Tab-separated table of C-alpha atoms in Angstrom:
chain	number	residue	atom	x	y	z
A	1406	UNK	CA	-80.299	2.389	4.246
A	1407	UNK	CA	-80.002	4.545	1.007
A	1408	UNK	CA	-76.766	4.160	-0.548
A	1409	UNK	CA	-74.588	6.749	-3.029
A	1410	UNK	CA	-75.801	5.148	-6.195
A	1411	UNK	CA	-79.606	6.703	-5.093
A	1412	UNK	CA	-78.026	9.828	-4.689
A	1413	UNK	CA	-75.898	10.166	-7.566
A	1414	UNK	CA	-78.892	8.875	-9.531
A	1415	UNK	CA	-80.958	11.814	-8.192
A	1416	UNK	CA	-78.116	14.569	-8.802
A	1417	UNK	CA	-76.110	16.455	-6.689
A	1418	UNK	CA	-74.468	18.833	-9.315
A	1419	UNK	CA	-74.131	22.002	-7.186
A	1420	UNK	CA	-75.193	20.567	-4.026
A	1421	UNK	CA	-73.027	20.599	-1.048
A	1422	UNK	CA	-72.015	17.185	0.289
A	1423	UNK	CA	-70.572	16.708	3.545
A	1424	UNK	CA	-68.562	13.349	3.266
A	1425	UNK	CA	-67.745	11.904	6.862
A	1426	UNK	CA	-64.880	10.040	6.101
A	1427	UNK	CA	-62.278	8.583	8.383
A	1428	UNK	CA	-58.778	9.915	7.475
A	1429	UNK	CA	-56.964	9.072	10.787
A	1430	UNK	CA	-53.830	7.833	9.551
A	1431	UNK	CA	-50.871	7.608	11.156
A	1432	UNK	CA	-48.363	10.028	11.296
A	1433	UNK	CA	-44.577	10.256	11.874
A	1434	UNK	CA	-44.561	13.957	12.643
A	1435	UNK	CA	-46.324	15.302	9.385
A	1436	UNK	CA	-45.557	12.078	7.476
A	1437	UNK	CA	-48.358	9.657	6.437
A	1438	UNK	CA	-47.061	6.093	7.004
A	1439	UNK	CA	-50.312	4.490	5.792
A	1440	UNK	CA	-52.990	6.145	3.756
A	1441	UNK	CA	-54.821	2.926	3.377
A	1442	UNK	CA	-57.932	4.766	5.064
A	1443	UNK	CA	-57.903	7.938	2.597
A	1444	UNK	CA	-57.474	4.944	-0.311
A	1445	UNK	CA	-60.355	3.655	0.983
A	1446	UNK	CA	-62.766	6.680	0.851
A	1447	UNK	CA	-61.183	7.891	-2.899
A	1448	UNK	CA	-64.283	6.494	-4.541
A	1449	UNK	CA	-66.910	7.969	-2.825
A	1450	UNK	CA	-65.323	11.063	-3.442
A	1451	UNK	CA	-64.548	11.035	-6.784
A	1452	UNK	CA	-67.935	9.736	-8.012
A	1453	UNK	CA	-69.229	13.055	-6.259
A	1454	UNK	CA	-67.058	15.223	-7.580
A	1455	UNK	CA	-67.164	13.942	-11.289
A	1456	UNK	CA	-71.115	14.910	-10.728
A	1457	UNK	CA	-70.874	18.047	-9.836
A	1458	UNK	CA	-70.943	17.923	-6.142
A	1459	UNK	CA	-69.358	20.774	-4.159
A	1460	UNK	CA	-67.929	17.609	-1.475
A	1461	UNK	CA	-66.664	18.829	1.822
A	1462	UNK	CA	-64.611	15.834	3.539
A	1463	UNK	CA	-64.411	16.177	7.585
A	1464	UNK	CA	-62.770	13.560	9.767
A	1465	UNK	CA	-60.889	12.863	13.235
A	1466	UNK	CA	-57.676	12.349	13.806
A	1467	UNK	CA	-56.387	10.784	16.620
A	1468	UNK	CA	-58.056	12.258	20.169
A	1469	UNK	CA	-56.927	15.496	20.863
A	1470	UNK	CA	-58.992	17.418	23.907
A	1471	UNK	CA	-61.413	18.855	22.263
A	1472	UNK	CA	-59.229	21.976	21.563
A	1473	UNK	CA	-56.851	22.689	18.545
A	1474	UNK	CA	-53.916	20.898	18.510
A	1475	UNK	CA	-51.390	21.244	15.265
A	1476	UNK	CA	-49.734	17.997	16.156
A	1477	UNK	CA	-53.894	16.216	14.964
A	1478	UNK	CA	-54.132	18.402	12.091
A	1479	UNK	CA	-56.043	16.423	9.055
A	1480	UNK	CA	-53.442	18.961	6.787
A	1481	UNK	CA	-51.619	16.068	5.532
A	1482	UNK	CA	-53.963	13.928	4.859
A	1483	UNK	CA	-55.690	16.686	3.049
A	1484	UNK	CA	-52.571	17.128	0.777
A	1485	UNK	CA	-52.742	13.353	0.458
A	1486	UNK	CA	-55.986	13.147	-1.049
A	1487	UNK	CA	-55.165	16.155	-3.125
A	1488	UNK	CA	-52.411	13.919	-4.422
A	1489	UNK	CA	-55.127	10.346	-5.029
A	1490	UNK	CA	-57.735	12.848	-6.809
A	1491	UNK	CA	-54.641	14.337	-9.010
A	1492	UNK	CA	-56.647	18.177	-8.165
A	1493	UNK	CA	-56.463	20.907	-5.558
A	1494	UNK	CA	-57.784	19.941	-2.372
A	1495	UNK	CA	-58.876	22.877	-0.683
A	1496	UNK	CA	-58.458	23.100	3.206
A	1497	UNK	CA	-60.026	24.668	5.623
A	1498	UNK	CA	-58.342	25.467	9.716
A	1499	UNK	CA	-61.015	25.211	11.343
A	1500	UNK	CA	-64.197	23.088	12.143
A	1501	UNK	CA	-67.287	25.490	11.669
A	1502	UNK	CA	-65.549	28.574	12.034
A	1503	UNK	CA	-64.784	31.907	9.501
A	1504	UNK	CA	-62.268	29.382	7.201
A	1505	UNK	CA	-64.884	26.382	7.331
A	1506	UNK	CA	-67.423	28.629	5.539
A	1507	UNK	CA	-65.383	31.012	3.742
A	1508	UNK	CA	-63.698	27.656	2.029
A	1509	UNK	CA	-66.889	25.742	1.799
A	1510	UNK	CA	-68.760	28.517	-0.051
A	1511	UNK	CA	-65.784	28.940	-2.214
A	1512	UNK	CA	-66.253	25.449	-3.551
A	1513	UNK	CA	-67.327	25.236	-7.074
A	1514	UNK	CA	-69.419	22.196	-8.703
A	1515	UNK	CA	-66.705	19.277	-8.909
A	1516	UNK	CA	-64.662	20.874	-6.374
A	1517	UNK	CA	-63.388	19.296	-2.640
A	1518	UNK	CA	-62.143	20.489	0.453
A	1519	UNK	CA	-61.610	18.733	3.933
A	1520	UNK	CA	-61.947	20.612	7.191
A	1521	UNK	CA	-60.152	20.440	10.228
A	1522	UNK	CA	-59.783	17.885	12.742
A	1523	UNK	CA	-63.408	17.568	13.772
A	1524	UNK	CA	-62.367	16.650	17.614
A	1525	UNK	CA	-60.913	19.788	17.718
A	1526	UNK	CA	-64.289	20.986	18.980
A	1527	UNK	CA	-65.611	19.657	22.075
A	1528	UNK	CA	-68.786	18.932	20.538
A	1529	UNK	CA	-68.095	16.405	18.764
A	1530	UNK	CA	-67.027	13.574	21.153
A	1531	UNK	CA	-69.294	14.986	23.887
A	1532	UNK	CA	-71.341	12.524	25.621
A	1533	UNK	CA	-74.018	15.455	26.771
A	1534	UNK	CA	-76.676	15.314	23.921
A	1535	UNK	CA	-77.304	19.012	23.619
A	1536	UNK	CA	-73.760	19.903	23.381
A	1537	UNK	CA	-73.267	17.373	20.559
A	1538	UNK	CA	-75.834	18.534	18.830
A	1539	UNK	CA	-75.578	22.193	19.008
A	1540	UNK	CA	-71.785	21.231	17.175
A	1541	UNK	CA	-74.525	18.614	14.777
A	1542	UNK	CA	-76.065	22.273	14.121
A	1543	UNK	CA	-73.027	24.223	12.852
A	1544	UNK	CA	-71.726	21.257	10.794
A	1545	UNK	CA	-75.241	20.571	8.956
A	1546	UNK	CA	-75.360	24.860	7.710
A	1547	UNK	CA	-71.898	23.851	5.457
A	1548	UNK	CA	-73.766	20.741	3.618
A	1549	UNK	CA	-76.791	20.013	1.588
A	1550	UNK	CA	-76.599	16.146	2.232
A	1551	UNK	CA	-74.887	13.894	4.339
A	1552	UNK	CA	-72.676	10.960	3.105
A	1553	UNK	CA	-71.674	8.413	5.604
A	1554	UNK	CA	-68.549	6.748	4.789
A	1555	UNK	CA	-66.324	6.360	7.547
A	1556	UNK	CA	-66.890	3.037	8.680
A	1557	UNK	CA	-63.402	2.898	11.207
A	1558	UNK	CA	-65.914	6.112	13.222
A	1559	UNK	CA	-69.790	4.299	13.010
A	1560	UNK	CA	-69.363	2.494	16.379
A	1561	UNK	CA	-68.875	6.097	18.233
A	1562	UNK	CA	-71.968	8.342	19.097
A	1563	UNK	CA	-69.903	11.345	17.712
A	1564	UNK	CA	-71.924	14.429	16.507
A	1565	UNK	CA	-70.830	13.975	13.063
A	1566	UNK	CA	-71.335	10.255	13.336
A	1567	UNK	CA	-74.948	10.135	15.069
A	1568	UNK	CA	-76.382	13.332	15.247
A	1569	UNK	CA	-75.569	15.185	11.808
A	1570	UNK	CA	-77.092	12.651	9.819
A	1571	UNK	CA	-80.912	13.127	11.537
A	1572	UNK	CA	-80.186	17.178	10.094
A	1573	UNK	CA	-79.861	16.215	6.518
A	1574	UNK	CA	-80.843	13.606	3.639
A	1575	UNK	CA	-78.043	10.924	4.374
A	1576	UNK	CA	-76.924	7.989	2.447
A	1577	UNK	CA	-74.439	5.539	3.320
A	1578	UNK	CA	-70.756	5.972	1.416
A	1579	UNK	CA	-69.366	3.198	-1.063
A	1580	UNK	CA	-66.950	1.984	1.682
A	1581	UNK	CA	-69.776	1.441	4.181
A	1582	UNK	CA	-71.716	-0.507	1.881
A	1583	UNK	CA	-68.616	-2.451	1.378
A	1584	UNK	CA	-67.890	-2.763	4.962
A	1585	UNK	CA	-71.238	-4.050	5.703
A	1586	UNK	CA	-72.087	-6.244	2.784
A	1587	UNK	CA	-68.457	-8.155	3.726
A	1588	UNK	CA	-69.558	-8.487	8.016
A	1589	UNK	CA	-72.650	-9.956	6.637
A	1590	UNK	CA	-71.060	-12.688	4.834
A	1591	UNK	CA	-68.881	-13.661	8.511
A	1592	UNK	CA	-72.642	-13.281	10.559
A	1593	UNK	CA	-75.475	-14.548	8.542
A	1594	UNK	CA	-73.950	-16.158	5.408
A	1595	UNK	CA	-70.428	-17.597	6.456
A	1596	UNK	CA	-69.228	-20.634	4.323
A	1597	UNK	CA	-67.379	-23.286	6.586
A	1598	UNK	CA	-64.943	-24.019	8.027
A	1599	UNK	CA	-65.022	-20.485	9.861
A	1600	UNK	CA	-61.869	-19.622	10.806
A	1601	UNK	CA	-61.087	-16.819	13.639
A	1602	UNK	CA	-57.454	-15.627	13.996
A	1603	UNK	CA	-56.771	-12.914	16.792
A	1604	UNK	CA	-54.212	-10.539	17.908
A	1605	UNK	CA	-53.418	-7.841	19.530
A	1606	UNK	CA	-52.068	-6.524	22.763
A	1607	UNK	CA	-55.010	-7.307	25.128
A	1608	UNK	CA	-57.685	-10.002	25.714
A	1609	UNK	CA	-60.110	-7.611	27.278
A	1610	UNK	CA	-59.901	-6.109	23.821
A	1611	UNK	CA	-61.448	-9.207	22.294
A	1612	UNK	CA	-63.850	-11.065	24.991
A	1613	UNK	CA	-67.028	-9.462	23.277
A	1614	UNK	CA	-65.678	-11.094	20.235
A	1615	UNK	CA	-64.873	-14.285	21.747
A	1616	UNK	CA	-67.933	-14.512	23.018
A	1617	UNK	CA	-69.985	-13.973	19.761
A	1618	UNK	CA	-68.057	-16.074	17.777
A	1619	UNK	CA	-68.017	-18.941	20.038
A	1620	UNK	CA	-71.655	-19.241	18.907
A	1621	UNK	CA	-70.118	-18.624	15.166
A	1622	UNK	CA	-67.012	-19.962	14.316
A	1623	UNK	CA	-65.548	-23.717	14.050
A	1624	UNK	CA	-61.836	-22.622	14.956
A	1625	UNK	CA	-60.619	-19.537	16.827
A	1626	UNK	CA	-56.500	-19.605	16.590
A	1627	UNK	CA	-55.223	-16.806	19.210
A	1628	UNK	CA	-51.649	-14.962	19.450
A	1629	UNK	CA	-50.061	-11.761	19.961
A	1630	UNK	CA	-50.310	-10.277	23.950
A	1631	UNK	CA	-53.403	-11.508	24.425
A	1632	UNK	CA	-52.303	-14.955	24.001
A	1633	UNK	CA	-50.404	-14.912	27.165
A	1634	UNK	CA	-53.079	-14.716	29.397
A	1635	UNK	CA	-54.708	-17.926	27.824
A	1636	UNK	CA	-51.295	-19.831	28.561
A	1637	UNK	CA	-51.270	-18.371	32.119
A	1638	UNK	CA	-55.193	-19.961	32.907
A	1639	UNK	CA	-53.654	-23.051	31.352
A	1640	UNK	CA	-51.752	-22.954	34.305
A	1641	UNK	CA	-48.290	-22.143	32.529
A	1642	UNK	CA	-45.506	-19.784	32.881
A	1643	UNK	CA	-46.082	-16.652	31.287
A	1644	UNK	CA	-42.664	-14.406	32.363
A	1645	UNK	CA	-42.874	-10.425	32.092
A	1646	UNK	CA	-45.204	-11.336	29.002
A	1647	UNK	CA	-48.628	-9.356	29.027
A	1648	UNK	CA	-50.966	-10.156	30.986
A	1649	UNK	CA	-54.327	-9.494	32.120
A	1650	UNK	CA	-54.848	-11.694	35.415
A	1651	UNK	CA	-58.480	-10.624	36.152
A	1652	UNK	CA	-59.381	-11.791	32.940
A	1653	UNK	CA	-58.305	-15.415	33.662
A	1654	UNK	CA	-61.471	-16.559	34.950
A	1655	UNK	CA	-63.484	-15.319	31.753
A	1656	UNK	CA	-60.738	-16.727	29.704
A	1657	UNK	CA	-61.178	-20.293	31.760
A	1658	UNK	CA	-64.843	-19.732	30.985
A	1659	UNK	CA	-64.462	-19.420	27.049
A	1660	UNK	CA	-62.405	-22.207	26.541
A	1661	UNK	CA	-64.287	-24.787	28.355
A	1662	UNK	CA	-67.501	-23.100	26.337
A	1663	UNK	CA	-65.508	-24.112	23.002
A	1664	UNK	CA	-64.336	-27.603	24.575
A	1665	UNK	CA	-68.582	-27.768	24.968
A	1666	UNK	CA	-69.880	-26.341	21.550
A	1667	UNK	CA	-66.781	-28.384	19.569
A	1668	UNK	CA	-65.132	-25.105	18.650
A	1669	UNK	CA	-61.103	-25.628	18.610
A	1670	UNK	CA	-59.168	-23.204	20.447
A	1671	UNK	CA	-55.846	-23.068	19.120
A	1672	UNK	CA	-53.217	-21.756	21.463
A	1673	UNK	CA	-49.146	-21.296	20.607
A	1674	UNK	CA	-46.954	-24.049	21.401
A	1675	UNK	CA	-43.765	-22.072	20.810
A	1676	UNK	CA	-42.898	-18.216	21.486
A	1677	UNK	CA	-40.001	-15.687	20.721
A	1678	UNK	CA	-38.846	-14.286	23.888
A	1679	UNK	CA	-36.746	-11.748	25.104
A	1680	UNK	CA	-35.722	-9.807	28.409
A	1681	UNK	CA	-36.744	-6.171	26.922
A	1682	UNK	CA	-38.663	-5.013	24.411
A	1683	UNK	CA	-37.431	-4.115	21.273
A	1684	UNK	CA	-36.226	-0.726	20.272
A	1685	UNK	CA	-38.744	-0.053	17.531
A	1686	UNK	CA	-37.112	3.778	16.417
A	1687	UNK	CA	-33.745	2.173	15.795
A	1688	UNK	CA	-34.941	-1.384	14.615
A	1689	UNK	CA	-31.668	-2.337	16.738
A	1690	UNK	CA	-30.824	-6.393	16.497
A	1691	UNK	CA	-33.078	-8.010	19.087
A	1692	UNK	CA	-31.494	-11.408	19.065
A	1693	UNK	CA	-34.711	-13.167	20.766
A	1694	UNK	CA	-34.773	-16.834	22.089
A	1695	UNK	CA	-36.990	-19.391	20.869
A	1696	UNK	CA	-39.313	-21.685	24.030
A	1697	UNK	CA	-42.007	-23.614	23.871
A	1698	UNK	CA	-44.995	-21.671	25.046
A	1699	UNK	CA	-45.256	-23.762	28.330
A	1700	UNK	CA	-41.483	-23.129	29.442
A	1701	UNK	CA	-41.356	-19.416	29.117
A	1702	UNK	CA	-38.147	-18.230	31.602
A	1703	UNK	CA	-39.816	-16.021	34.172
A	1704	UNK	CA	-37.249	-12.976	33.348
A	1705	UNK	CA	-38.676	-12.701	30.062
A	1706	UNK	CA	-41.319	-11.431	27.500
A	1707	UNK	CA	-43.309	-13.026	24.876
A	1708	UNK	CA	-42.903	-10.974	21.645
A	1709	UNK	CA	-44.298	-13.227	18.723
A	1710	UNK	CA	-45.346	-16.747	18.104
A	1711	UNK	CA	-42.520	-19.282	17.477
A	1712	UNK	CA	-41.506	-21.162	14.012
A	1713	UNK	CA	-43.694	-24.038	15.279
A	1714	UNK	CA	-46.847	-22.022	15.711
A	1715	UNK	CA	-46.296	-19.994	12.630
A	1716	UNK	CA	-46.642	-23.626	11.009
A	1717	UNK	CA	-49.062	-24.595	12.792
A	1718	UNK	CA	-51.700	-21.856	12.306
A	1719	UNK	CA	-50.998	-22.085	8.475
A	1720	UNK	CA	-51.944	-25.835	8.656
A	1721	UNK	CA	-55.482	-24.964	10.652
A	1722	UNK	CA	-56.193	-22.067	7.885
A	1723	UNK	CA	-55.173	-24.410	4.778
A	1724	UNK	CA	-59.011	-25.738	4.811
A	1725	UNK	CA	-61.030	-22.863	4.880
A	1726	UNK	CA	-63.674	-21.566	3.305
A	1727	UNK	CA	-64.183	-18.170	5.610
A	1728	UNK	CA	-61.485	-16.589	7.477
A	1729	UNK	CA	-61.380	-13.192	9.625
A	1730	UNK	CA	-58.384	-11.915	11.429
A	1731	UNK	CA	-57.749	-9.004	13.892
A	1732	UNK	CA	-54.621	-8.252	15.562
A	1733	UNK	CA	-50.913	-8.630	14.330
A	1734	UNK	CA	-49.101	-12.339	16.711
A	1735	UNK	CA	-46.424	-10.162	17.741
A	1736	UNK	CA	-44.970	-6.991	17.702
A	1737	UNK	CA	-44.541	-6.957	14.184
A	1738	UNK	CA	-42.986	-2.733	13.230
A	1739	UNK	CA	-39.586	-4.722	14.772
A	1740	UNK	CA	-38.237	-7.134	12.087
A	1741	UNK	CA	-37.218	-9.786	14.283
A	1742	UNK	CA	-41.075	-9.847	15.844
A	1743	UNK	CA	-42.355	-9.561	12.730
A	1744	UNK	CA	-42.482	-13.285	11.168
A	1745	UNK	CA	-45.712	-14.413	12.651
A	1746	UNK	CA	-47.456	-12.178	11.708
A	1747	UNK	CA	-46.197	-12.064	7.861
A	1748	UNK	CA	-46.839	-15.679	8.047
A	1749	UNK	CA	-50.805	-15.717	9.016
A	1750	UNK	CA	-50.604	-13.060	6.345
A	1751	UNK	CA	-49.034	-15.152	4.053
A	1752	UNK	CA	-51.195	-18.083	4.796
A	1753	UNK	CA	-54.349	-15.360	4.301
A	1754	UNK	CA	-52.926	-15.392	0.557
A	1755	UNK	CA	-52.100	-18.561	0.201
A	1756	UNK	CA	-55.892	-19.777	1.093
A	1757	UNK	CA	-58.521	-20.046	-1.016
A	1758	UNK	CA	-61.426	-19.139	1.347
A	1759	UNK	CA	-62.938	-15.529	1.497
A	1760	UNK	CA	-60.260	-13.686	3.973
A	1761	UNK	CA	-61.158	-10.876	5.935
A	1762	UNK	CA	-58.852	-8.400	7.545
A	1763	UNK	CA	-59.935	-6.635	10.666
A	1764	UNK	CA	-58.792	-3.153	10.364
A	1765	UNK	CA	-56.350	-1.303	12.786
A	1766	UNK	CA	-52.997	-3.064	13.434
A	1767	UNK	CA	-53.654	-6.358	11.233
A	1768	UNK	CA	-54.685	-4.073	8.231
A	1769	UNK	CA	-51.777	-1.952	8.913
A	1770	UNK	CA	-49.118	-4.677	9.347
A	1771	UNK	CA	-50.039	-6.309	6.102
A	1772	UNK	CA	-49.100	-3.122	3.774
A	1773	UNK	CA	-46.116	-2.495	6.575
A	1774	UNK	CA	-45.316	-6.105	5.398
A	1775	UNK	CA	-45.516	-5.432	2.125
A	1776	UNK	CA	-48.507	-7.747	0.901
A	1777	UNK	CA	-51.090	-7.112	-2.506
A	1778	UNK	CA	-53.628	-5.913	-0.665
A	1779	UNK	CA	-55.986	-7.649	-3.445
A	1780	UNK	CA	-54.424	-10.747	-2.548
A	1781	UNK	CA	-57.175	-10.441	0.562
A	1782	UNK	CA	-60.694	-10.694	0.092
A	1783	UNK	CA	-60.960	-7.518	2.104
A	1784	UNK	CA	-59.334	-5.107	4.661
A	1785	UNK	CA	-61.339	-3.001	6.684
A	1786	UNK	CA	-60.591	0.380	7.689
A	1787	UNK	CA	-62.055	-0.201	11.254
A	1788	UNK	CA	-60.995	-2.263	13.801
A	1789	UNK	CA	-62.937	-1.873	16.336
A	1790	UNK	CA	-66.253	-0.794	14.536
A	1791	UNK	CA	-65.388	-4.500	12.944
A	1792	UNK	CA	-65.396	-6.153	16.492
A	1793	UNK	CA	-68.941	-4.783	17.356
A	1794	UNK	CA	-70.552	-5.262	14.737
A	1795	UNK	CA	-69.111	-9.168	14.846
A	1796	UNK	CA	-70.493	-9.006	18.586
A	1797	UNK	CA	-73.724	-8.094	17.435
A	1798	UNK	CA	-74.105	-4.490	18.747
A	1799	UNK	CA	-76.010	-2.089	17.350
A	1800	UNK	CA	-73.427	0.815	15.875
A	1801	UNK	CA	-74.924	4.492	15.967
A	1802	UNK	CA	-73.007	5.119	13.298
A	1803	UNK	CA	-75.015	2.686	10.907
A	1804	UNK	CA	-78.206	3.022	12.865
A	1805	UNK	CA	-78.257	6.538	11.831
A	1806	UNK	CA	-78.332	6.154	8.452
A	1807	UNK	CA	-81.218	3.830	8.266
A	1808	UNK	CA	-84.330	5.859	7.126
């Protein structure tokens, strides 16, 4: 895999560029609430720019139909980056159309522009080959080269993911080198004790995971929604908390597996519970009760791990060496749900072992939370591209760019 540093080391003054970057932040109407992912891509950027590159950003945004849809526009995060480069962004409204190319072969050397919302064309997320690549087509007549660097998009078989890179010279981004260099250090090089922490709403989410790292880690601590359907094949309780019942046998399965290879399973032993879930516009006063995790009251919900837990969990991260976490332990964007998750985040910090955050919700909750992120020894912008790669899948996104 050729990286950025070959390419810059070639020269791209007055080349075209097309940077595939992932810029799907959230968005409270046309307000950003975390630009952690357009943080992440800056670099690549601006090393391409300051050599002369005529860079063209595209990205998706959240899954609109395949149509335009002005609630998915990438026009704020556009006028985002425009802020983090401190120079005109320029923008195109469309994909491939009349302003794609008019604004692309307005670009001068040094200059950027991002184009529209890249699942506003069918093409792009189609799962019929020809279609995706006839969209592969139009995208690789605005670019010279390809730069892959949005890691949070490399385990979909998008066109611009997998298809556009096979049209032109392609090197892998700085934040994909990042990304992988760090997932290589929790796979082939991890330093022990290996520590696991999940989260999340469901276990479904996870059981590739689990069943990777059961071959991987020496600890796997568990909360958030998909804790409850652990504590419900333990035979407990569980309330109105979520749960997945079919997934009870596979979850029996696992933990007798770790019981087997000596991997501890850490469960919660107390919970904050409630008989609705919070109002998270308002951020009303939730007043929630605190149980132990085996007497949950069947009128009510799990929302976060208990004081206990919290406790707990920072005791079986103290030691060390490795840690990787994904998912937040409770509904954390309500304050009163928000404690264990601030405190596995804290405990992150406090450690002295290489931490790893796991993109999506976890990377989001710990700048909600207000944390350094260079307290951690990394965040990743992608979730779920994270997970795969950790469950040893091959992501088209990566496999692409190999020569």
């Amino acid at each position: 895999m050729k990286t950025i540093d070959e390419l810059l080391a070639d020269g791209v003054a007055g080349k075209r560029v097309f940077v595939r970057a992932d810029l799907n932040v959230p968005l409270e109407g046309t307000t950003i609430t975390d630009d952690g992912r357009i943080r992440a891509v800056q670099p690549t950027i601006e090393k391409l720019a300051a050599a002369g590159a005529r860079v063209v950003v595209a990205s998706h945004l959240g899954r609109p139909k395949g149509a335009p849809d002005p609630a998915f526009s990438l026009a704020p995060a556009a006028g985002r980056l425009g802020e983090l480069l401190k120079t005109e962004v320029a923008f195109a409204s469309d994909t491939v159309g009349e302003s794609a190319k008019a604004v692309v072969a307005g670009l001068a050397d040094g200059d950027v522009a991002v184009i529209e919302n890249l699942r506003f064309n069918a093409g792009e997320t189609s799962k019929d080959d020809a279609e995706r690549g006839a969209f592969a087509d139009q995208l690789a007549e605005l670019a010279d080269v390809y730069v892959g660097d949005g890691f949070g998009a490399v385990h979909r078989k998008h066109a611009s993911v997998f298809d556009l890179p096979a049209r032109l010279p392609h090197v892998a981004g700085g934040l994909i080198a990042t990304e992988v260099g760090v997932l290589k250090k929790l796979t082939e090089e991890v330093e022990r004790p290996y520590v696991v922490v999940l989260g999340g709403a469901k276990v479904s989410d996870k059981l590739g995971v689990i069943d990777h790292l059961l071959e991987k880690a020496d600890r796997i601590l568990v909360g958030g929604g998909m804790a409850y359907t652990f504590l419900k094949a333990q035979g407990h309780e569980v309330g109105i908390s979520l749960l997945q019942e079919d997934q009870i046998p596979t979850v029996l399965e696992y933990l007798e597996r770790a019981k087997k290879k000596g991997v501890e399973f850490v469960l919660p032993v107390d919970v904050l519970v409630s008989p609705e879930f919070p109002d998270l516009k308002t951020k009303a006063p939730a007043n929630p009760t605190t149980v132990a995790a085996d007497a949950i009251p069947a009128d009510q919900e799990g929302l976060d791990i208990g004081p206990e837990t919290r406790k707990l969990y920072a005791s079986k991260l103290a030691d060390a060496a490795t840690v990787f976490w994904n998912g937040p332990m409770g509904v954390f964007e309500h304050p009163d749900y928000a404690q264990g998750t601030k405190a596995v985040a804290q405990a992150l910090v406090d450690s002295p072992a290489f931490t790893v955050v796991g993109g999506g919700d976890s990377a989001a909750a710990v700048r909600i939370l207000g944390f350094d992120e260079n307290a951690f020894g990394h965040i990743s912008t992608g979730g779920g591209a994270s997970l795969e790669y950790l469950e040893g899948k091959t992501l088209p996104g990566l496999a692409a760019l190999e020569d």
